[in-house]
Short mmCIF file of C-alpha atoms and ligand atoms in Angstrom, two decimals:
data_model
loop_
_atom_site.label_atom_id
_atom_site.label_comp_id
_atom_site.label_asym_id
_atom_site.label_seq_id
_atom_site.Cartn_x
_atom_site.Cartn_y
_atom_site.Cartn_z
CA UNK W 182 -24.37 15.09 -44.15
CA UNK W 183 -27.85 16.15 -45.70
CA UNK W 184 -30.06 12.44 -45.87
CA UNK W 185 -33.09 12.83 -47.82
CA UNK W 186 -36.05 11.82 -46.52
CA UNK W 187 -38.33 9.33 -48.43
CA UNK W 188 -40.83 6.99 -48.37
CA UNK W 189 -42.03 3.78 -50.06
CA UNK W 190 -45.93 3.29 -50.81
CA UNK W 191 -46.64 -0.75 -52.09
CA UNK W 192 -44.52 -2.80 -49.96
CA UNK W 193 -44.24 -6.57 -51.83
CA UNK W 194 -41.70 -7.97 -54.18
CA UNK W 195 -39.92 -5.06 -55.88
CA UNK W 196 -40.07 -2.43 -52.82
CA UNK W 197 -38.11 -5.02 -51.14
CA UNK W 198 -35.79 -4.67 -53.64
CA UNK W 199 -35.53 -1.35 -53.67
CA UNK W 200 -35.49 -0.52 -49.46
CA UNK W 201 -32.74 -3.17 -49.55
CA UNK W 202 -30.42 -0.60 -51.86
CA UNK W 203 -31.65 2.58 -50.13
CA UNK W 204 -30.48 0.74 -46.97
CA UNK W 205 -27.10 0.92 -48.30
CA UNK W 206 -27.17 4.25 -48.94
CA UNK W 207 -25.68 6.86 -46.18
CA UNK W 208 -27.57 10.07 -47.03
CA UNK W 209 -30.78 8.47 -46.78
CA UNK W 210 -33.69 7.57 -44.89
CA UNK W 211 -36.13 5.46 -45.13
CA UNK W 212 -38.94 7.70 -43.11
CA UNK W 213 -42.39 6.09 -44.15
CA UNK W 214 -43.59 2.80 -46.17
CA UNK W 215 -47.32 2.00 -46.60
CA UNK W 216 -49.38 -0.84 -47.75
CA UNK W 217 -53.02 -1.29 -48.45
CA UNK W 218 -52.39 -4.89 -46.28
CA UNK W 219 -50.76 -2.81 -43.27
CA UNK W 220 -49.28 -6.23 -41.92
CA UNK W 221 -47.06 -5.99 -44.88
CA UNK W 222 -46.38 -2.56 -44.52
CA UNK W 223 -45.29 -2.81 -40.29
CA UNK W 224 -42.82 -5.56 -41.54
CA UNK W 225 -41.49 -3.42 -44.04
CA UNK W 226 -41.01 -0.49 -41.59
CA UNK W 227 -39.47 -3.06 -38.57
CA UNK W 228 -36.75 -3.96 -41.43
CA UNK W 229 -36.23 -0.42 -43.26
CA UNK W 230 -37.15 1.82 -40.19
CA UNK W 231 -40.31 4.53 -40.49
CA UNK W 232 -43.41 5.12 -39.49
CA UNK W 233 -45.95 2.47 -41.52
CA UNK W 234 -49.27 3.21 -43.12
CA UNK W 235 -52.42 1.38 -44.62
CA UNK W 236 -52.59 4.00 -47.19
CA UNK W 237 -50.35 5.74 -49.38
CA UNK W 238 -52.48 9.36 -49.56
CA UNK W 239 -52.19 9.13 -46.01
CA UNK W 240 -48.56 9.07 -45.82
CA UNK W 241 -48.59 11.84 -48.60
CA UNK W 242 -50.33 14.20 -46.64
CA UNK W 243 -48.29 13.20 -43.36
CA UNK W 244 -44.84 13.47 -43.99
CA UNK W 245 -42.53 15.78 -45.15
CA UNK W 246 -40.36 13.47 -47.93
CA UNK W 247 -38.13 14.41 -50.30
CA UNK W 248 -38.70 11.63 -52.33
CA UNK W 249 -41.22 8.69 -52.45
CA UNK W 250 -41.01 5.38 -54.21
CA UNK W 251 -44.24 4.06 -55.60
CA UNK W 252 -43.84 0.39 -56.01
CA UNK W 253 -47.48 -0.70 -56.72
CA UNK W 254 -49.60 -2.38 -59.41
CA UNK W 255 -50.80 -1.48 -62.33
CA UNK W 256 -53.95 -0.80 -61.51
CA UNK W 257 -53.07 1.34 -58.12
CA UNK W 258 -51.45 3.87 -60.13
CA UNK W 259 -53.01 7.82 -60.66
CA UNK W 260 -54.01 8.66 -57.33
CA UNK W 261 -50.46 8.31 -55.56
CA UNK W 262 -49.04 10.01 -58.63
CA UNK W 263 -51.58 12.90 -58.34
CA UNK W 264 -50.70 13.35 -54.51
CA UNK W 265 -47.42 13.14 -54.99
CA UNK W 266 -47.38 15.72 -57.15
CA UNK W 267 -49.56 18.04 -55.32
CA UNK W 268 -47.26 17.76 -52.62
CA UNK W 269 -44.64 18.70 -54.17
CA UNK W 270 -42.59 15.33 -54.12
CA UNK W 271 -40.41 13.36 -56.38
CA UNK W 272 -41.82 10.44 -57.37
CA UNK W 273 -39.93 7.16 -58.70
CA UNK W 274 -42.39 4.68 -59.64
CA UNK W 275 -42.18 1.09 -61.14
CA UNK W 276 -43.40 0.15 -64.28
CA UNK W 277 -45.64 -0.02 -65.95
CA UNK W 278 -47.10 3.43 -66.07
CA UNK W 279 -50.33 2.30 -65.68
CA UNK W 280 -53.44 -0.04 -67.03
CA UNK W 281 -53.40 1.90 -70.26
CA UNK W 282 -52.32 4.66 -72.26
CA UNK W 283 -55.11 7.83 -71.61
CA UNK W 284 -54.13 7.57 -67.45
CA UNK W 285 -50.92 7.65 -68.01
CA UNK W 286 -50.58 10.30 -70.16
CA UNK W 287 -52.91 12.56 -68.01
CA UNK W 288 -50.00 12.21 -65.62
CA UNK W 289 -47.64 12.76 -67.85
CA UNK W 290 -48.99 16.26 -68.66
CA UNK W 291 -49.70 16.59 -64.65
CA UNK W 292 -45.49 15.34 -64.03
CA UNK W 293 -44.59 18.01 -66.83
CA UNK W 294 -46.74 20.97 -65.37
CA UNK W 295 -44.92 20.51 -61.86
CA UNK W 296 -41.55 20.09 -63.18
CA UNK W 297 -40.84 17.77 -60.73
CA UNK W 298 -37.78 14.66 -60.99
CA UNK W 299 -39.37 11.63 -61.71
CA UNK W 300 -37.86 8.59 -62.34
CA UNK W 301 -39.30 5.19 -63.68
CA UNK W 302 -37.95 1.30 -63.27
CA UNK W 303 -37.01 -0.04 -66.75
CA UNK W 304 -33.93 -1.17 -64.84
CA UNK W 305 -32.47 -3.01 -67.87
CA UNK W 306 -31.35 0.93 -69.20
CA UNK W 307 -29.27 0.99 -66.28
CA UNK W 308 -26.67 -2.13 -67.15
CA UNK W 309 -23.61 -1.68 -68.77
CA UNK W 310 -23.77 -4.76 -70.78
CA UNK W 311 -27.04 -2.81 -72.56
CA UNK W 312 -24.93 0.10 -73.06
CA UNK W 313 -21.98 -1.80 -74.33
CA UNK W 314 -25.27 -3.23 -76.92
CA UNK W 315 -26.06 0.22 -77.88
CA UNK W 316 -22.91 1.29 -78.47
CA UNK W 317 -22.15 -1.28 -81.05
CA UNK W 318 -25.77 -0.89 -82.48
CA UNK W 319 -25.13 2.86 -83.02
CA UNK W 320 -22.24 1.93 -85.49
CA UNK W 321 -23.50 -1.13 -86.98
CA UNK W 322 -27.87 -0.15 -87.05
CA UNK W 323 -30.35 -2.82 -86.26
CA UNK W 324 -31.74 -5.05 -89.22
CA UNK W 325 -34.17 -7.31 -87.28
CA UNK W 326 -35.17 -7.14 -83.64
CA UNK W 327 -36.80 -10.64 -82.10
CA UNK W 328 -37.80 -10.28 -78.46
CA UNK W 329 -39.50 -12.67 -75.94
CA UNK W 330 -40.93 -13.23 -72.06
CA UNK W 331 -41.50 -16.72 -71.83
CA UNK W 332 -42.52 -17.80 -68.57
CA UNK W 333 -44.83 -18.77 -65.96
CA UNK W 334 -47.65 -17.16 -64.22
CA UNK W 335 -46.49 -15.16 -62.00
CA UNK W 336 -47.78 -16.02 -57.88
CA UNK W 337 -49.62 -12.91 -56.93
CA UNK W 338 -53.07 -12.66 -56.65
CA UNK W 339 -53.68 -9.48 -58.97
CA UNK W 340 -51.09 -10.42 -62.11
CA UNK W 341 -53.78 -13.07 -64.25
CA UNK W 342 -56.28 -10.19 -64.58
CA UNK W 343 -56.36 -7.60 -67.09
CA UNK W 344 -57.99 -5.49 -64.99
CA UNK W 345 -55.73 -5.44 -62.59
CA UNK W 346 -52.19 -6.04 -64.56
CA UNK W 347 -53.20 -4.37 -68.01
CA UNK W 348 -51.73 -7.99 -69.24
CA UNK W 349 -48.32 -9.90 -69.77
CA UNK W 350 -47.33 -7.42 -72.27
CA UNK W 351 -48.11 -4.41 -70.71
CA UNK W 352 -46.76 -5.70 -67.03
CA UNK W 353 -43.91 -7.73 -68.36
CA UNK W 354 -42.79 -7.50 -71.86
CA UNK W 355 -42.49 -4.05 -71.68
CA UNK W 356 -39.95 -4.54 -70.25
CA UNK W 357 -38.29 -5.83 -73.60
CA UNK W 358 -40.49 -3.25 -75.86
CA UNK W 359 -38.25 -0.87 -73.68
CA UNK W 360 -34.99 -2.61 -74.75
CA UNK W 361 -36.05 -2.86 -78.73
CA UNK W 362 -36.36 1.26 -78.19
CA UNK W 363 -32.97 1.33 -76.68
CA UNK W 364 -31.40 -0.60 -79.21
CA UNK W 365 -33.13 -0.36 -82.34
CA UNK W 366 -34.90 3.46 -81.85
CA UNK W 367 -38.61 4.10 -81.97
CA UNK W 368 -41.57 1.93 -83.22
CA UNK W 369 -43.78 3.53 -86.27
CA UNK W 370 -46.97 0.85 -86.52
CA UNK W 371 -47.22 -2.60 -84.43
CA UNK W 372 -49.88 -5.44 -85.73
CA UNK W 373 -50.21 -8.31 -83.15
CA UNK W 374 -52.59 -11.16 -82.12
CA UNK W 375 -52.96 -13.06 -78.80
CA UNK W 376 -54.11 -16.31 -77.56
CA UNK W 377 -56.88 -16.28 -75.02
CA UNK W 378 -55.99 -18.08 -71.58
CA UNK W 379 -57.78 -21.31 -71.25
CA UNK W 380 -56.22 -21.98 -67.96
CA UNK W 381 -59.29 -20.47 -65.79
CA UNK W 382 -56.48 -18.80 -63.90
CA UNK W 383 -57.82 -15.33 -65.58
CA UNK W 384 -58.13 -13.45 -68.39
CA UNK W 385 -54.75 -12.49 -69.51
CA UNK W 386 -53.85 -14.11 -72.48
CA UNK W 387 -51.89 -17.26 -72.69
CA UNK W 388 -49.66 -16.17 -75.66
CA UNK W 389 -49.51 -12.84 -77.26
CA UNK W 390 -47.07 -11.95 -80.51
CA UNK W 391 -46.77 -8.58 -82.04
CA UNK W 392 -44.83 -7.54 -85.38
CA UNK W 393 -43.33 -4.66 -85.32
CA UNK W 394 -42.23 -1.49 -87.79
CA UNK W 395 -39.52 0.32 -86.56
CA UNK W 396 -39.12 3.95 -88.07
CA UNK W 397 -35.89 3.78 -88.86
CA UNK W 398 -37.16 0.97 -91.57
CA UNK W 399 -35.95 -2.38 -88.87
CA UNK W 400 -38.43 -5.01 -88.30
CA UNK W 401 -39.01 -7.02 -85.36
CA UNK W 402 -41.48 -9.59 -83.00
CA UNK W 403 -41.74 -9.55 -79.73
CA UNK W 404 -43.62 -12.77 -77.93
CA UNK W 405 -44.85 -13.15 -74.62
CA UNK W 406 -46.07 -16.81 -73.10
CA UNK W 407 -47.17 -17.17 -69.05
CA UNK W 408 -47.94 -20.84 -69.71
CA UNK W 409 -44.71 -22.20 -68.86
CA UNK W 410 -43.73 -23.90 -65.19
CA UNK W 411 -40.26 -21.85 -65.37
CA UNK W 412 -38.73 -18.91 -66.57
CA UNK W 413 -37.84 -19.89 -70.43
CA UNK W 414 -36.43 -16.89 -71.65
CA UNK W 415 -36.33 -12.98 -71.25
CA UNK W 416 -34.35 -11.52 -74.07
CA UNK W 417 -34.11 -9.14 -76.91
CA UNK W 418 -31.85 -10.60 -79.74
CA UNK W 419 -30.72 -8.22 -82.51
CA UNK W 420 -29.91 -8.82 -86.34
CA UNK W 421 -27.27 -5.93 -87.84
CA UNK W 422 -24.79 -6.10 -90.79
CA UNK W 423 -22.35 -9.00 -89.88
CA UNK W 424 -23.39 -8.63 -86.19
CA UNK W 425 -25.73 -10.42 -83.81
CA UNK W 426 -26.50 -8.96 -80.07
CA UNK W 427 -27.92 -10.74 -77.82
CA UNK W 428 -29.34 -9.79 -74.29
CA UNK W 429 -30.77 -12.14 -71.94
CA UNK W 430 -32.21 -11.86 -68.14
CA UNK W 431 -32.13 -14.58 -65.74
CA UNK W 432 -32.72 -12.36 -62.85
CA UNK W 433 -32.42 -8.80 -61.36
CA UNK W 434 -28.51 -9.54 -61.13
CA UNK W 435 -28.53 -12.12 -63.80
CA UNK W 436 -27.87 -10.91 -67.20
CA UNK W 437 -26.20 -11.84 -70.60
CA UNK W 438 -24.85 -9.99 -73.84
CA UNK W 439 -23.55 -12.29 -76.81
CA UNK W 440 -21.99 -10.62 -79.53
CA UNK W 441 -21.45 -12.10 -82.72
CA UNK W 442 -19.24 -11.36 -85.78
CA UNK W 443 -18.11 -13.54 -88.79
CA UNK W 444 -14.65 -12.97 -86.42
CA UNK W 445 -16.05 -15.42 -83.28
CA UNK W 446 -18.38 -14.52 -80.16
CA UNK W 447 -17.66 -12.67 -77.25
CA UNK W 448 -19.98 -13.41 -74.38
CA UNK W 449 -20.10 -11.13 -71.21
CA UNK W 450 -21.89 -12.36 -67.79
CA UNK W 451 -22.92 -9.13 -65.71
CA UNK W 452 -24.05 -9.30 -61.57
CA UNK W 453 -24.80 -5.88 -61.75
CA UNK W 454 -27.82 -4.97 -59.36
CA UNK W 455 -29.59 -2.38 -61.69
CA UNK W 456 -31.94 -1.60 -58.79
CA UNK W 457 -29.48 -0.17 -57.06
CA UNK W 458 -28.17 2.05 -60.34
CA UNK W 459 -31.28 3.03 -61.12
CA UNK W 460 -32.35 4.51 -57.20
CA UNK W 461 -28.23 5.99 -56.72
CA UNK W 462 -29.30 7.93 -60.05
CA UNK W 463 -32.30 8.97 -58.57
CA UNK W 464 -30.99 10.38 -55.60
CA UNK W 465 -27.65 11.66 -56.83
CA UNK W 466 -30.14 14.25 -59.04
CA UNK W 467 -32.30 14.90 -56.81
CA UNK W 468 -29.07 15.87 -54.46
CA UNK W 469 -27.43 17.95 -57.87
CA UNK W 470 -24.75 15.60 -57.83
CA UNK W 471 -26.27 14.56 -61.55
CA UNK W 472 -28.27 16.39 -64.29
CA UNK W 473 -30.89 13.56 -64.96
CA UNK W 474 -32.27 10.29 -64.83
CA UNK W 475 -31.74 7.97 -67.87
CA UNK W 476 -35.63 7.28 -68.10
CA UNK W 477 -37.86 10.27 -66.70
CA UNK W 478 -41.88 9.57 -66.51
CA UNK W 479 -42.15 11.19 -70.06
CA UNK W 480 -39.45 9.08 -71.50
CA UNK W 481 -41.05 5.66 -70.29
CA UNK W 482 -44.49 6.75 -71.80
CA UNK W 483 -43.53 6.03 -74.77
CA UNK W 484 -42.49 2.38 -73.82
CA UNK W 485 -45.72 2.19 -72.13
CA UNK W 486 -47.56 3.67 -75.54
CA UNK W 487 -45.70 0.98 -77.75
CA UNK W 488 -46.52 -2.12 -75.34
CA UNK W 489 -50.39 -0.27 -74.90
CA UNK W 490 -49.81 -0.38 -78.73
CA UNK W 491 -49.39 -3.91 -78.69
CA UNK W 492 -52.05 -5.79 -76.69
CA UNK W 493 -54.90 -2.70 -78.45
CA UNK W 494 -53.49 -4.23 -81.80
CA UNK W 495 -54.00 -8.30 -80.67
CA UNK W 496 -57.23 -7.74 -78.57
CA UNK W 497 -58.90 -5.50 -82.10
CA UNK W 498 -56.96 -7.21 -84.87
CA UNK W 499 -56.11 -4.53 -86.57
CA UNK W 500 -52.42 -2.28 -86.68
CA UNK W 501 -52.22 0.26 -84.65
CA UNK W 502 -50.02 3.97 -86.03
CA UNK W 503 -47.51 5.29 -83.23
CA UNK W 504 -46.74 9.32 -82.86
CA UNK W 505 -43.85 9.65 -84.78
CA UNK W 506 -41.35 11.40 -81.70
CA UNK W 507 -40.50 13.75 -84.25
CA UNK W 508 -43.88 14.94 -85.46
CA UNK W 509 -43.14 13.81 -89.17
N1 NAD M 775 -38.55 -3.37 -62.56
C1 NAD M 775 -38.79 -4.65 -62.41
O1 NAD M 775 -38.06 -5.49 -62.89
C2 NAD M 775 -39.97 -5.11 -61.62
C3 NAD M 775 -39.93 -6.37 -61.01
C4 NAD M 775 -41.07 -6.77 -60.29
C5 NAD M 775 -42.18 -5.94 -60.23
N2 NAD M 775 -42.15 -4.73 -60.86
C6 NAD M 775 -43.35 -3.87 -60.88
O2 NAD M 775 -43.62 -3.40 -59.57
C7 NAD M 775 -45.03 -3.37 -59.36
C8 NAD M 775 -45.33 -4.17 -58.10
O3 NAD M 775 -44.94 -5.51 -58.33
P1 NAD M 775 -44.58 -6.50 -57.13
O4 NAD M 775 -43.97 -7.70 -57.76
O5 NAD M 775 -43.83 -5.78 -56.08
O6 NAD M 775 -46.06 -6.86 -56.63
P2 NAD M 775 -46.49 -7.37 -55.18
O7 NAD M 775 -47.87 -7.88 -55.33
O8 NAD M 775 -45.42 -8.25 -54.62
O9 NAD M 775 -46.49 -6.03 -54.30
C9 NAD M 775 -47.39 -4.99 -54.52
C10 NAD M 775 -47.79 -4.42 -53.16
O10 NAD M 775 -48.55 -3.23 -53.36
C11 NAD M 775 -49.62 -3.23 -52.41
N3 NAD M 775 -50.66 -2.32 -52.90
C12 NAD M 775 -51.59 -2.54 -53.86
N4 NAD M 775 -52.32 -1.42 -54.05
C13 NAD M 775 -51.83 -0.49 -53.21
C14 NAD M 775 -52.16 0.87 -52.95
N5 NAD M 775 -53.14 1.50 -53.61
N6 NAD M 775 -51.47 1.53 -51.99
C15 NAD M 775 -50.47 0.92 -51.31
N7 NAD M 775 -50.10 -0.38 -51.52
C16 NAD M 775 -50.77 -1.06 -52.47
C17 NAD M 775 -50.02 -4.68 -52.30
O11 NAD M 775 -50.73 -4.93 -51.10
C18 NAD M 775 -48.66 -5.38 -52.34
O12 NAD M 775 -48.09 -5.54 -51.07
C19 NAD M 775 -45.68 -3.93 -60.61
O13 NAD M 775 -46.15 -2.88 -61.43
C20 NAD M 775 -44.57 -4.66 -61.32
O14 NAD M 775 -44.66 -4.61 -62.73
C21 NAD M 775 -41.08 -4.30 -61.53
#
């Protein structure tokens, strides 16, 4: 049996994750992870097997991958992407994209050039319980979209700065931008305000709120809070003609749809691991076994445009005008 190749760069939460499904795999091996903190990276390799690195170019230029996850922070990305590229090698990489908007789409245009697979984590595209959303939303269009990521500051040392997370809504809720997309199609103009931290834990906002204009004529808010002790709520909650959807997120494996009619309320409970979807996808095109990934690099930019969108609009106070997708 052929096993590709492939290699991890950023080694904390969410590459544990992910080597934990490509250990499950048969046709593949895990040949190379690296870490800037190469402690980290050694007890990544002693689990997942490879050779471990202090430095992602490094690996790059070492080994010969066939894929390579990049699981790192916001503001780590460009570099690996560039390298990747030049090398020749399929990239997945977590989101978001990047600090901002201009980086990412220089890679964009750099992932387009090469032609190469990439593949990007909004893992939430990968449930069924979303699809089974979208399927009813197709019939019955969205009305009114109201989205939220309530929840605490997250532990690691880099997430309270914008310099080095963008901010909650680019690192979190864009995660549930990239749901309202799904559901209720592309965002025209966004106007949004923030409150400032006052926590001294950092400069990304306490609270942030953002109105939205969907193209299609829907409105919708999304809210993001990091000042609670506990995960409130992660959800997207949808308004249509006689029809609510709603779609929650405890955890990775932890989600919700409610669906409700004037006819009752069907509620479905999924332990789906959308990790795992999302890297089988990955590697079942990059084998031929499927013709493409459900969110390629230039498909997430626009999540990452609308949710750049967003905090530009609440740290200016003004609106700010999206692309239209189909130059209108
Ligand atoms: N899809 C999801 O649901 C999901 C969930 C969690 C995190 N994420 C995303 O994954 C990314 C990483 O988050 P995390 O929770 O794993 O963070 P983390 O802090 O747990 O891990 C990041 C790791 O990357 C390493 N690192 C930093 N810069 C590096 C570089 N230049 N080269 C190599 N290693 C480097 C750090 O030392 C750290 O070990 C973030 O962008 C986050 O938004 C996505």
């Amino acid at each position: 049996m052929t096993r590709l190749r492939v290699g991890c760069v950023g080694t904390g939460f969410i590459a544990g994750q992910h080597l934990r499904a490509l250990a499950g795999f048969d046709d593949v091996e895990v040949v190379a992870v690296a870490d800037t903190v190469l402690e980290r990276a050694q007890q990544a390799a002693d689990r997942s097997g490879g050779r471990a690195y202090g430095d992602g170019l490094t690996l790059l230029d070492s080994e010969d991958l066939d894929a390579v996850w990049l699981c790192v922070p916001p503001f780590a990305h460009g570099a690996l992407e560039t390298a990747a590229i030049a090398h020749g090698v399929p990239f997945f990489v977590e989101k978001p994209l990047g600090l901002d908007l201009p980086a990412a789409q220089e890679l964009a245009d750099q992932v387009s050039a090469s032609g190469l697979t990439t593949a990007v984590g909004y893992h939430w595209r990968h449930l069924e319980v979303v699809h089974r959303a979208a399927e009813l939303l197709a019939r019955t269009p969205a009305q009114l979209v109201t989205g939220y990521w309530l929840d605490k500051t997250p532990a690691v040392p880099w997430w309270p700065q914008r310099a080095y997370s963008g901010s909650q809504v680019i690192e979190q809720t864009t995660h549930v931008f990239d749901l309202a997309r799904t559901l209720a199609g592309e965002v025209a103009s966004v106007a949004a305000a923030e409150r400032a931290a006052s926590d001294g834990r950092g400069d990304v906002p306490a609270a942030a709120s953002a109105l939205l204009r969907f193209v299609s004529g829907a409105v919708g808010s999304i809210s993001s809070a990091r000042v609670l002790g506990w995960r409130h709520r992660v959800a997207l909650h949808v308004v249509a003609e006689g029809l609510v959807v709603e779609l929650s997120e405890r955890g990775l494996t932890d989600h919700e749809l409610r669906v409700v009619t004037a006819h009752g309320e069907e509620v479905l409970r999924s332990d789906q691991d959308p990790i795992r979807t999302e890297d089988r996808e990955f590697l079942d095109v990059l084998l031929g076994r499927a013709a493409q990934v459900r969110v390629p690099y230039h498909e997430a930019l626009r999540t990452h445009a609308l949710a750049c969108a967003a905090d530009r609009s609440a740290r200016d106070g003004r609106p700010v005008g999206l692309p239209d997708p189909e130059g209108r």
